[in-house]
Coordinates of C-alpha atoms and ligand atoms in Angstrom, one line a residue:
X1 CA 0.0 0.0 0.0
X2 CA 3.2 2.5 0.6
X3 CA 3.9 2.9 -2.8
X4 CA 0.4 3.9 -3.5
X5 CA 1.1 6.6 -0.5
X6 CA 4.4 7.4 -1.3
X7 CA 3.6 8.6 -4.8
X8 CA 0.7 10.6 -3.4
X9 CA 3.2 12.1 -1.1
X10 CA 5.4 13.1 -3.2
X11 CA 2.6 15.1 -5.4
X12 CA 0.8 16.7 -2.9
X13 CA 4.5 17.3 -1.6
X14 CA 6.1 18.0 -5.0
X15 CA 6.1 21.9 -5.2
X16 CA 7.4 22.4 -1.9
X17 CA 11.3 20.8 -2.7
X18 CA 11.9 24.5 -3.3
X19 CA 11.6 25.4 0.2
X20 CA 13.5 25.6 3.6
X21 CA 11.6 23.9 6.5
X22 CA 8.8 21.6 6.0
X23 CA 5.9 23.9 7.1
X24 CA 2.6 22.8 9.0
X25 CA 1.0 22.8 5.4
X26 CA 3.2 20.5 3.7
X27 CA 3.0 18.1 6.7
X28 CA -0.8 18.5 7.4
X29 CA -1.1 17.4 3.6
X30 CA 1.2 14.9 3.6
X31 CA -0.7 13.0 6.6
X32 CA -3.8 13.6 5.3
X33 CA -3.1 10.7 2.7
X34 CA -1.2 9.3 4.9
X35 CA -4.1 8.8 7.5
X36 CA -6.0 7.1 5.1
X37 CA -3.6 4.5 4.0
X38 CA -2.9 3.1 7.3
X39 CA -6.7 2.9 7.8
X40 CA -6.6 1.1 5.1
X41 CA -4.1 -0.9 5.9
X42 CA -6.2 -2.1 8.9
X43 CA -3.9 -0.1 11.6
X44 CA -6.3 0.3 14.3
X45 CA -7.4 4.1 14.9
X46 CA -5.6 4.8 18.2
X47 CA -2.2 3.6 17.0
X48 CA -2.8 5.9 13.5
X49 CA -4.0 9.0 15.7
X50 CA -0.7 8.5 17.9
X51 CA 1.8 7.9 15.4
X52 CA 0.7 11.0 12.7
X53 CA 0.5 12.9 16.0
X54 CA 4.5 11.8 16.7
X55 CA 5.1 12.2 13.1
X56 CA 3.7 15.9 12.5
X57 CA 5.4 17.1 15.6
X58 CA 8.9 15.9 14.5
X59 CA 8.5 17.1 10.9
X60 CA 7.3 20.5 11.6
X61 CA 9.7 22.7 11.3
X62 CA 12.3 20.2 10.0
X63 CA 15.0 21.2 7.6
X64 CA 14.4 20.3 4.0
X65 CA 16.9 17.9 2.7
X66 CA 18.6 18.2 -0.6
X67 CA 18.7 14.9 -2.7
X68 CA 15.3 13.9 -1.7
X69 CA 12.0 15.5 -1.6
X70 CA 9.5 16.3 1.2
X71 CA 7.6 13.5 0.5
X72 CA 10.4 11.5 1.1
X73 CA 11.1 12.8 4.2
X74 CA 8.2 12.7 5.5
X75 CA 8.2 9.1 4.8
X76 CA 11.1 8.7 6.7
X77 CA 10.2 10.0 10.0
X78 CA 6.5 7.9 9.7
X79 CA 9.4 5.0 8.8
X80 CA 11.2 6.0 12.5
X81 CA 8.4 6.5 14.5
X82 CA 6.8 3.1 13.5
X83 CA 9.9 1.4 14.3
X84 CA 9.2 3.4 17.7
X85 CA 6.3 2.5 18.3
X86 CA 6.6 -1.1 17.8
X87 CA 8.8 -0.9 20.7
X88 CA 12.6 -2.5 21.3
X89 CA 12.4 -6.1 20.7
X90 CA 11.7 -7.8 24.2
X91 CA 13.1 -10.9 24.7
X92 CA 10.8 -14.3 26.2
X93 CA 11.3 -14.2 30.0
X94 CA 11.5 -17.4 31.1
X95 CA 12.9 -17.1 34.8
X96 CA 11.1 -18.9 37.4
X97 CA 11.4 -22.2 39.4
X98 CA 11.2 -24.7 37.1
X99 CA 8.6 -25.9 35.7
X100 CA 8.5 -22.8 34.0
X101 CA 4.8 -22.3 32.8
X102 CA 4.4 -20.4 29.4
X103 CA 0.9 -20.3 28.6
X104 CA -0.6 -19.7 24.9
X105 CA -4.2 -18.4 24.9
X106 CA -6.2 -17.0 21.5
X107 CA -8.9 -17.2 19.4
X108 CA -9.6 -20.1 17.7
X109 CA -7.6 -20.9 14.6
X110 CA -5.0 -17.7 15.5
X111 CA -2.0 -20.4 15.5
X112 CA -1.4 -20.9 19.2
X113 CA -1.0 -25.2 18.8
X114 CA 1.0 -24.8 15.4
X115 CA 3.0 -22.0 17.6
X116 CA 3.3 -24.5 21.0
X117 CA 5.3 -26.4 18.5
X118 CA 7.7 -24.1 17.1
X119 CA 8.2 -22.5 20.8
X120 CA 9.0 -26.1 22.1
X121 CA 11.3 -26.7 19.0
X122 CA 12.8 -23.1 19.3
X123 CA 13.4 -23.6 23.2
X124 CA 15.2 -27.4 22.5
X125 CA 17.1 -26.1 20.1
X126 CA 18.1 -22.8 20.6
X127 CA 18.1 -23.1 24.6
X128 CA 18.6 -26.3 25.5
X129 CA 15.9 -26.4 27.6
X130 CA 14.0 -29.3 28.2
X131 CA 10.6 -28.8 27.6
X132 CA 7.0 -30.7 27.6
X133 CA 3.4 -29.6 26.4
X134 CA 0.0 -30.3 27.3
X135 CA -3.6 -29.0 25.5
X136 CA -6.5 -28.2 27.3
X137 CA -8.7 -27.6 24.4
X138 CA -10.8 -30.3 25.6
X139 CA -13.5 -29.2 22.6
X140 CA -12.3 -30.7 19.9
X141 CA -10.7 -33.9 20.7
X142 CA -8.3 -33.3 17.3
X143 CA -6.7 -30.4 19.0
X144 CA -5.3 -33.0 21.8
X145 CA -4.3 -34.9 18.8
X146 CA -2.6 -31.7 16.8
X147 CA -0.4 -31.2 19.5
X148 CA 0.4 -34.5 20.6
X149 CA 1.8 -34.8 16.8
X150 CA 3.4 -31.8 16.9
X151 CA 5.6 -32.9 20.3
X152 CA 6.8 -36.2 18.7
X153 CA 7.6 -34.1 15.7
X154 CA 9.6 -32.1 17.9
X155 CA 11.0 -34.8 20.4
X156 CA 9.3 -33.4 23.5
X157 CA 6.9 -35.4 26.0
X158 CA 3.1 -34.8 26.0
X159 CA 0.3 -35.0 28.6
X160 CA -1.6 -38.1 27.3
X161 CA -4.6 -37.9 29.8
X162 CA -8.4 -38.8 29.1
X163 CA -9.7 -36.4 30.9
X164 CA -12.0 -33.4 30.0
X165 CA -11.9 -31.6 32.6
X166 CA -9.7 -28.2 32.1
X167 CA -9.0 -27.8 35.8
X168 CA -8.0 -31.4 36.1
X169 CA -6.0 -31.1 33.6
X170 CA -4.2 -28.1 34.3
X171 CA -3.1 -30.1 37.4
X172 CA -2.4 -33.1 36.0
X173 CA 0.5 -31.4 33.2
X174 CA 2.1 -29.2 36.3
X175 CA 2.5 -32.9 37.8
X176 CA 3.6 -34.1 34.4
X177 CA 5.8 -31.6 33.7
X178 CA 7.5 -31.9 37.5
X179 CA 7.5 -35.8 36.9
X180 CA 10.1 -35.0 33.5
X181 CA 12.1 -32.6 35.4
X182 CA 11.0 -30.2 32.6
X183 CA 12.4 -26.4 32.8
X184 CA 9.4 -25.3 31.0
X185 CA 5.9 -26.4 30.4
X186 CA 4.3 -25.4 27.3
X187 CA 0.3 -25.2 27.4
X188 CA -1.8 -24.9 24.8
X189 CA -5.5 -23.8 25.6
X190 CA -8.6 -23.9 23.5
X191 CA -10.2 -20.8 21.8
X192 CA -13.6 -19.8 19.9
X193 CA -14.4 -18.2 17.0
X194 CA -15.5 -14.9 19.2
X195 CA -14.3 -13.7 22.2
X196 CA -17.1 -15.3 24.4
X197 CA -17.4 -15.5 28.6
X198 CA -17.0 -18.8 29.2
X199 CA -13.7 -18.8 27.2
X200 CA -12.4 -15.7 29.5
X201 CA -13.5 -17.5 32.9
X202 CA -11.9 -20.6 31.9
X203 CA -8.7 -18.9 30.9
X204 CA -8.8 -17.1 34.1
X205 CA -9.1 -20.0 36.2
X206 CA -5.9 -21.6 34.2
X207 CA -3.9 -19.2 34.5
X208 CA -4.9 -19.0 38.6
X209 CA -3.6 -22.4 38.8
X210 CA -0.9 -22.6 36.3
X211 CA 0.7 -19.5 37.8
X212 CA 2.4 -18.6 34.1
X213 CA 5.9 -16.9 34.2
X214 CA 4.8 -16.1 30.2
X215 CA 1.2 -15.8 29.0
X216 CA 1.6 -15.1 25.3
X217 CA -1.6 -13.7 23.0
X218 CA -1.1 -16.0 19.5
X219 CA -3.2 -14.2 17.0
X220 CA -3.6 -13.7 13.6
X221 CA -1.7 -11.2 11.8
X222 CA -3.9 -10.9 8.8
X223 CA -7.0 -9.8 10.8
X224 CA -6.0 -6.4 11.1
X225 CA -7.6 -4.4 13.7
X226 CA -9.7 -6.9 14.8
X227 CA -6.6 -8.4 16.6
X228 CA -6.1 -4.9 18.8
X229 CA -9.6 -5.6 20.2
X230 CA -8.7 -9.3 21.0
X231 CA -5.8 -8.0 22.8
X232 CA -7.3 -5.3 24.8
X233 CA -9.8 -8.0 26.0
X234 CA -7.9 -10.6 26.6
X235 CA -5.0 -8.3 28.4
X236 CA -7.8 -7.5 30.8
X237 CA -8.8 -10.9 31.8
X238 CA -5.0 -12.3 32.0
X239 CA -1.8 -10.1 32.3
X240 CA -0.6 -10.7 29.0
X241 CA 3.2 -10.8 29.0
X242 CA 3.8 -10.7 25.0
X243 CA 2.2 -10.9 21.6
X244 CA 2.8 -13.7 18.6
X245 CA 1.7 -12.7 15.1
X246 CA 1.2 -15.6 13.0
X247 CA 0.6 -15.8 9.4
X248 CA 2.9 -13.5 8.8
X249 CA 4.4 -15.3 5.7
X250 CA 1.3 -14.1 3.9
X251 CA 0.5 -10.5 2.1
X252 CA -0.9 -9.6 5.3
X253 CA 1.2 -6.0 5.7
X254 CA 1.4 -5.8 9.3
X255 CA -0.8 -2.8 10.7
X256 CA -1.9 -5.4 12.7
X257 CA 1.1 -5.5 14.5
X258 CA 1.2 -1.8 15.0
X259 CA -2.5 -1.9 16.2
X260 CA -2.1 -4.3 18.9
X261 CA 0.9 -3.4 20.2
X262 CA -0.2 0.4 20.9
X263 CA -4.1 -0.9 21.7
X264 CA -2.6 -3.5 24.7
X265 CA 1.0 -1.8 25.4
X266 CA 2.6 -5.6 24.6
X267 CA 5.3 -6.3 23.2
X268 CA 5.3 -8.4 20.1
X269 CA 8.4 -11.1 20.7
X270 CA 7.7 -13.5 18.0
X271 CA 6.1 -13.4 14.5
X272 CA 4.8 -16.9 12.3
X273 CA 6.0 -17.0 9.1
X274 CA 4.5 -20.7 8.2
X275 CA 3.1 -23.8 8.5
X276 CA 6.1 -25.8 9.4
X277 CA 7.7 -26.1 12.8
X278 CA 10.8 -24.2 12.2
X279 CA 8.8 -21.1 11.1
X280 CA 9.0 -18.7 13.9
X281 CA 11.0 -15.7 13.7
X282 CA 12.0 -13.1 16.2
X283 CA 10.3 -9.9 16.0
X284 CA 12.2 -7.2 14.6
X285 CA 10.8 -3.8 14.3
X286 CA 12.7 -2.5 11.4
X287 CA 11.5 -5.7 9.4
X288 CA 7.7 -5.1 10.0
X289 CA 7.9 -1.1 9.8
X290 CA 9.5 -1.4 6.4
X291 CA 6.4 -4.4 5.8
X292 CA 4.3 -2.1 7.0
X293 CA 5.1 1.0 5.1
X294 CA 5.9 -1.3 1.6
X295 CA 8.6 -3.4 2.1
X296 CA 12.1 -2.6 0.4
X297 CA 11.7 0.5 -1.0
X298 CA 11.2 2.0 2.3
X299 CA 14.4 0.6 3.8
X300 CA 15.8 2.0 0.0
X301 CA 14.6 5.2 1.1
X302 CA 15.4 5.4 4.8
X303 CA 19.2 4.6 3.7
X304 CA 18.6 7.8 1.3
X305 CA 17.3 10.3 3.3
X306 CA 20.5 8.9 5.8
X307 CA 22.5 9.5 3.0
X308 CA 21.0 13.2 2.3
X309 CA 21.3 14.1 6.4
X310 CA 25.2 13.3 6.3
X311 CA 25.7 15.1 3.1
X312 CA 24.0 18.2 4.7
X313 CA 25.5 18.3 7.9
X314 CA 29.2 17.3 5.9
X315 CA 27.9 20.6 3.8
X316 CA 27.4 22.8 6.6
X317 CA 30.7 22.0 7.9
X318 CA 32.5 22.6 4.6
X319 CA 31.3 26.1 4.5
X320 CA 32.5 26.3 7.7
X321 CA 35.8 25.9 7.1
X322 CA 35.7 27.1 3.9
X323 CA 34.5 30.2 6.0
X324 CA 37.6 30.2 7.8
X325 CA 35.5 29.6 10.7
X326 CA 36.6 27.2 13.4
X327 CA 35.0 23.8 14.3
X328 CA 33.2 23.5 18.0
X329 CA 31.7 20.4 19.8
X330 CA 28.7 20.8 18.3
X331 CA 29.8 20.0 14.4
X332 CA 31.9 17.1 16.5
X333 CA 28.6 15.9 17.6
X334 CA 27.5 15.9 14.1
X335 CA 30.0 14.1 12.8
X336 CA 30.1 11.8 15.8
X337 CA 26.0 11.2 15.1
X338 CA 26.6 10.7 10.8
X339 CA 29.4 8.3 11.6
X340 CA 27.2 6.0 14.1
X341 CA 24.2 6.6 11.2
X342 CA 27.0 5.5 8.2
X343 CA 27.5 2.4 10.6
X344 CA 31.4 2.4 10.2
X345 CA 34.3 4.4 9.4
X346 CA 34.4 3.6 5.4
X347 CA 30.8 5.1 4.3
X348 CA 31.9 8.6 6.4
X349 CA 35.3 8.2 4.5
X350 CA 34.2 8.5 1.2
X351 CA 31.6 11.0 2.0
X352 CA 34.3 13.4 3.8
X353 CA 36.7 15.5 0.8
X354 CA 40.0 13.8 1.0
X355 CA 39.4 10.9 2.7
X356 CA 40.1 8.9 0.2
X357 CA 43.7 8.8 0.2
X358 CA 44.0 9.0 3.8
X359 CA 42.1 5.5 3.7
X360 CA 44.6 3.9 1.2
X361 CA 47.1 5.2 3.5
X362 CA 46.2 4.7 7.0
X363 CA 44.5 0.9 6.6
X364 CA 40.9 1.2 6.6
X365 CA 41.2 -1.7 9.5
X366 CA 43.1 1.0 11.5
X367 CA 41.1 3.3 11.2
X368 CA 37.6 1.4 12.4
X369 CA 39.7 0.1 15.0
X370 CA 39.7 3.5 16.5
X371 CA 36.8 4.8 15.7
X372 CA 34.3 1.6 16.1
X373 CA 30.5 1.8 17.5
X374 CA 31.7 2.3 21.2
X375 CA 33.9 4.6 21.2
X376 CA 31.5 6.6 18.9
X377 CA 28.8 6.3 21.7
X378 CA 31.4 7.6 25.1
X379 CA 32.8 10.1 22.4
X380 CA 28.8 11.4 22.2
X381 CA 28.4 11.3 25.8
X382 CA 31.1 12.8 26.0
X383 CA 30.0 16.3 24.3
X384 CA 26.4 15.8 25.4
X385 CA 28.0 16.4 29.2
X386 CA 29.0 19.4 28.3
X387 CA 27.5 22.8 28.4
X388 CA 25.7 24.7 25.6
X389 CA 28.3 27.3 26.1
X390 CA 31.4 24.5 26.4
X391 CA 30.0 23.0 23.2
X392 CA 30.2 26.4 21.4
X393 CA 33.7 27.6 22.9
X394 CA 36.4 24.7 23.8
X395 CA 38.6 27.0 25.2
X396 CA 36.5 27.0 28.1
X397 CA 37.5 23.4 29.0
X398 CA 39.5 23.6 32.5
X399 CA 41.0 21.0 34.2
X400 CA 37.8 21.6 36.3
X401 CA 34.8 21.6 33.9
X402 CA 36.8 18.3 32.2
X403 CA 36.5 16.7 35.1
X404 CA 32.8 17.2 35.7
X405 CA 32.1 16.7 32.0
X406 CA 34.6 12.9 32.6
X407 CA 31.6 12.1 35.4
X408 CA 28.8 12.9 34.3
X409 CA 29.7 10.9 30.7
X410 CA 31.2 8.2 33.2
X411 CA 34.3 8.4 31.5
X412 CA 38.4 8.9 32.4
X413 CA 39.2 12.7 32.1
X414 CA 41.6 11.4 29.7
X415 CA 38.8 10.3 27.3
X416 CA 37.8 14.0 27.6
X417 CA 41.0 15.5 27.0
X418 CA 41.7 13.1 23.7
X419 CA 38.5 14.4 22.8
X420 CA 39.4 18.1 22.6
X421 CA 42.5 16.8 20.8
X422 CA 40.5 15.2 18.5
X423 CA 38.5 18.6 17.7
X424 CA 41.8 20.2 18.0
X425 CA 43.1 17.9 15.1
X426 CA 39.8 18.3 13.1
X427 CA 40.6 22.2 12.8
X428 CA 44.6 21.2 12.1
X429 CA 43.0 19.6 9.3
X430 CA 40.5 21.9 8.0
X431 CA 44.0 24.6 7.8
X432 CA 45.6 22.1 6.4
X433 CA 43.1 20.7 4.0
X434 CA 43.9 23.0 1.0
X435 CA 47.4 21.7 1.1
X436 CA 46.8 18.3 1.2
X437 CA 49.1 17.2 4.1
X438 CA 48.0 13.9 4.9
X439 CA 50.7 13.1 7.1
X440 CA 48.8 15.7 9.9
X441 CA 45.5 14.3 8.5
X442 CA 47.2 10.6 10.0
X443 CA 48.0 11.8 12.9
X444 CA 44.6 12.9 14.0
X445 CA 43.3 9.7 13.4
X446 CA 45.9 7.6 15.3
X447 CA 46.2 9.8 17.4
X448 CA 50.7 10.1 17.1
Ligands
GDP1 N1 0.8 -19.7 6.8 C1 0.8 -19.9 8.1 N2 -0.1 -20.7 8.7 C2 -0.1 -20.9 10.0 C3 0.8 -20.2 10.9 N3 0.5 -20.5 12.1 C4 -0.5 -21.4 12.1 N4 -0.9 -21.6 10.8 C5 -2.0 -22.5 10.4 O1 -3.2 -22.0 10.9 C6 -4.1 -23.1 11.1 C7 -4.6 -23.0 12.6 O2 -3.5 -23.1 13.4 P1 -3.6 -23.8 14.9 O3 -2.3 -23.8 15.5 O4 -4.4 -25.1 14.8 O5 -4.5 -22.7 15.6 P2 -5.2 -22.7 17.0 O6 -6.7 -23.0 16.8 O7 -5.0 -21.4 17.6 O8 -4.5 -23.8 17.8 C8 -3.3 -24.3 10.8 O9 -3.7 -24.8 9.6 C9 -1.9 -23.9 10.8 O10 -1.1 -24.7 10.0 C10 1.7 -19.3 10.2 O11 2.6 -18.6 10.9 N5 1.7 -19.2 8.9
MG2 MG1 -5.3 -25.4 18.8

């Protein structure tokens, strides 16, 4: 559906390229059509009315980019706020005495005994943990069937009991599962078509007795916003501690993922991506917000619009030199933030004038070395310690404002004070650039 959006973007957007700032216009119209095509991509009003709110307060105002138009931009923020909102991937929590109990509860046909399966399979596998499984959908006697299949697929013991009693035979797997030794217990439960009372009561009284470390919703990712409701309700009637999507393998395009995780606040830790047992992957929110907004081209964009913020900012510091200005903490920061967003020395090299040679000469091993993901990230604490006034004048750094800018970025003071040589260094080189001395240019970056 994004590409349908993006091109209407980009012509209610086209004129304005022109432009400085993205105005309150410009964004009003670009989320006008963008409203609409998460509706109908089944994204579940609440999560819509919070995300263009996120979105139109970030873009407002925003600088426009050259190399890409507003449209794309604009696309680009929805793009990082959906990756936002579907929250840090949260891992399955699994600590408690063992047995630990992870119970799967749903509607009806949602996946939960095709996903008991995979779980079990992922948890032997992946974790070593031992693991067992019983169903109490005592409805349909093929479900007990379905999952007893599925655990000698898997290698994994399952509760063989006659009984049709869901109580009974909540206590009679705990027992089971004790009897194995099992770290965790895996139990399936029965659904209906609707959300219904008796369902919610019996669920209830389960999870009273199984005493879940994990109760995980498994629903259907192709039923849109129907699947935020299912969530809010069931949420209310067991602490939820996670979300599965299955059926993600098909066209479905993932609003319901946004939906349910804004309508019941829980995380989404594992997506279904088939019928077979090994079909479970763990959720990523980049994957599903570039699903969700169109697939690749998104991504294609996002790396763009990267792109087109690193060439600005590299801009704006050209002209500064150029100006004969000198550089200050806060074109470090810059610098420090495009290198973190180029993910590694070699993208920032070939973006900065010169840098070229200095990589044939220097090793462009060496150079990462220095210069990798960490360091990056003390170096930004680092200036964000600092005062607006520091960042604008080094020369105010003391021994005593390095020191309180060392503890507050939990750092040595001699991080700090490399630092300032570093920025030092950066304006040795912006004298020297004209002249091409790349032995100074060396220096800098190794620091001798
Ligand atoms: N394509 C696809 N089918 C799935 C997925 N998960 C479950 N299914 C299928 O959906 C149907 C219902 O699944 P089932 O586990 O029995 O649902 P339950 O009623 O919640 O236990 C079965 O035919 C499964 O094979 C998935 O991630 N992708
Ligand atoms: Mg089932």
């Amino acid at each position: 559906m994004f590409e349908f959006i993006q091109e209407k973007l980009n012509k209610a957007l086209a004129s304005l390229s022109g432009k400085g700032v993205l105005t309150e216009t410009d964004v009003d119209t670009a989320l006008r059509e963008l409203r609409l095509g998460l509706l109908e991509a089944d994204v579940a009003l609440p999560a819509v009315k919070q995300l263009l709110g996120a979105v139109r307060e970030k873009a407002v105002g925003e600088a426009v980019l050259r190399g890409v138009n507003p449209g794309q931009q604009v696309v680009k923020i929805v793009y990082d706020e959906v990756v936002a909102m579907l929250g840090a991937p949260a891992e399955l929590n699994l600590n408690a005495a063992p047995p630990a109990v992870l119970l799967l509860c749903g509607l009806q046909g949602g996946g939960k005994t095709t996903t008991a399966g995979k779980l079990a399979k992922w948890l032997k596998e992946k974790h070593s943990k031992s693991v067992v499984m019983a169903s109490l959908d005592v409805y349909r006697p093929a479900a007990i069937q379905q999952l007893a299949v599925l655990a000698e697929r898997v290698g994994v013991p399952v509760l063989q009991s006659e009984s049709t009693h869901v109580p009974e035979r909540t206590t009679q797997a705990l027992a089971f599962a004790k009897s194995h030794s099992a770290d965790v217990l895996i139990l399936d439960t029965a659904g209906r078509t609707d959300i219904d009372e008796a369902l919610l009561a019996e669920l209830k009284a389960v999870h009273a007795t199984a005493k879940p470390v994990a109760t995980l919703l498994v629903a259907d990712g192709q039923t849109g916003q129907v699947a935020a409701q299912v969530a809010k309700t069931f949420n209310e009637t067991v602490p939820l501690t996670g979300l599965v999507l299955t059926r993600m393998d098909g066209d479905a395009r993932g609003g319901a993922a946004l939906s349910m995780r804004v309508v019941s606040g829980k995380p989404i830790l594992f997506l279904g991506m088939g019928e077979k047992l090994e079909a479970l992957d763990v959720f990523r929110p980049e994957g599903i917000a570039g699903r969700i907004l169109g697939q690749g081209d998104v991504v294609a964009l996002v790396q763009k619009v990267q792109a087109a913020v690193a060439e600005d900012d590299t801009a704006k510091i050209e002209q500064k030199i150029l100006k004969g200005g000198m550089l200050d903490f806060n074109d470090l920061l810059k610098q420090l933030k495009m290198m973190q967003r180029m993910g590694g020395m070699s993208g920032l090299l070939d973006l900065l004038p010169g840098m070229g040679a200095l990589k044939a000469k220097v090793g462009e091993e060496k150079l990462a070395e220095k210069l990798n993901d960490k360091v990056i990230k003390r170096q930004q604490a680092i200036v964000l310690s600092m005062t607006i006034a520091e960042r604008k004048k080094p020369d105010l750094l003391n021994g005593k404002r390095r020191l309180r800018i060392a503890r507050g970025a939990g750092v040595e003071v001699s991080e700090v004070n490399k630092l300032v040589k570093m920025l030092e260094g950066l304006n040795q080189m912006a004298k020297l650039m004209k002249g091409g001395n790349l032995s100074a240019l060396k220096a800098m970056f190794t620091g001798r």
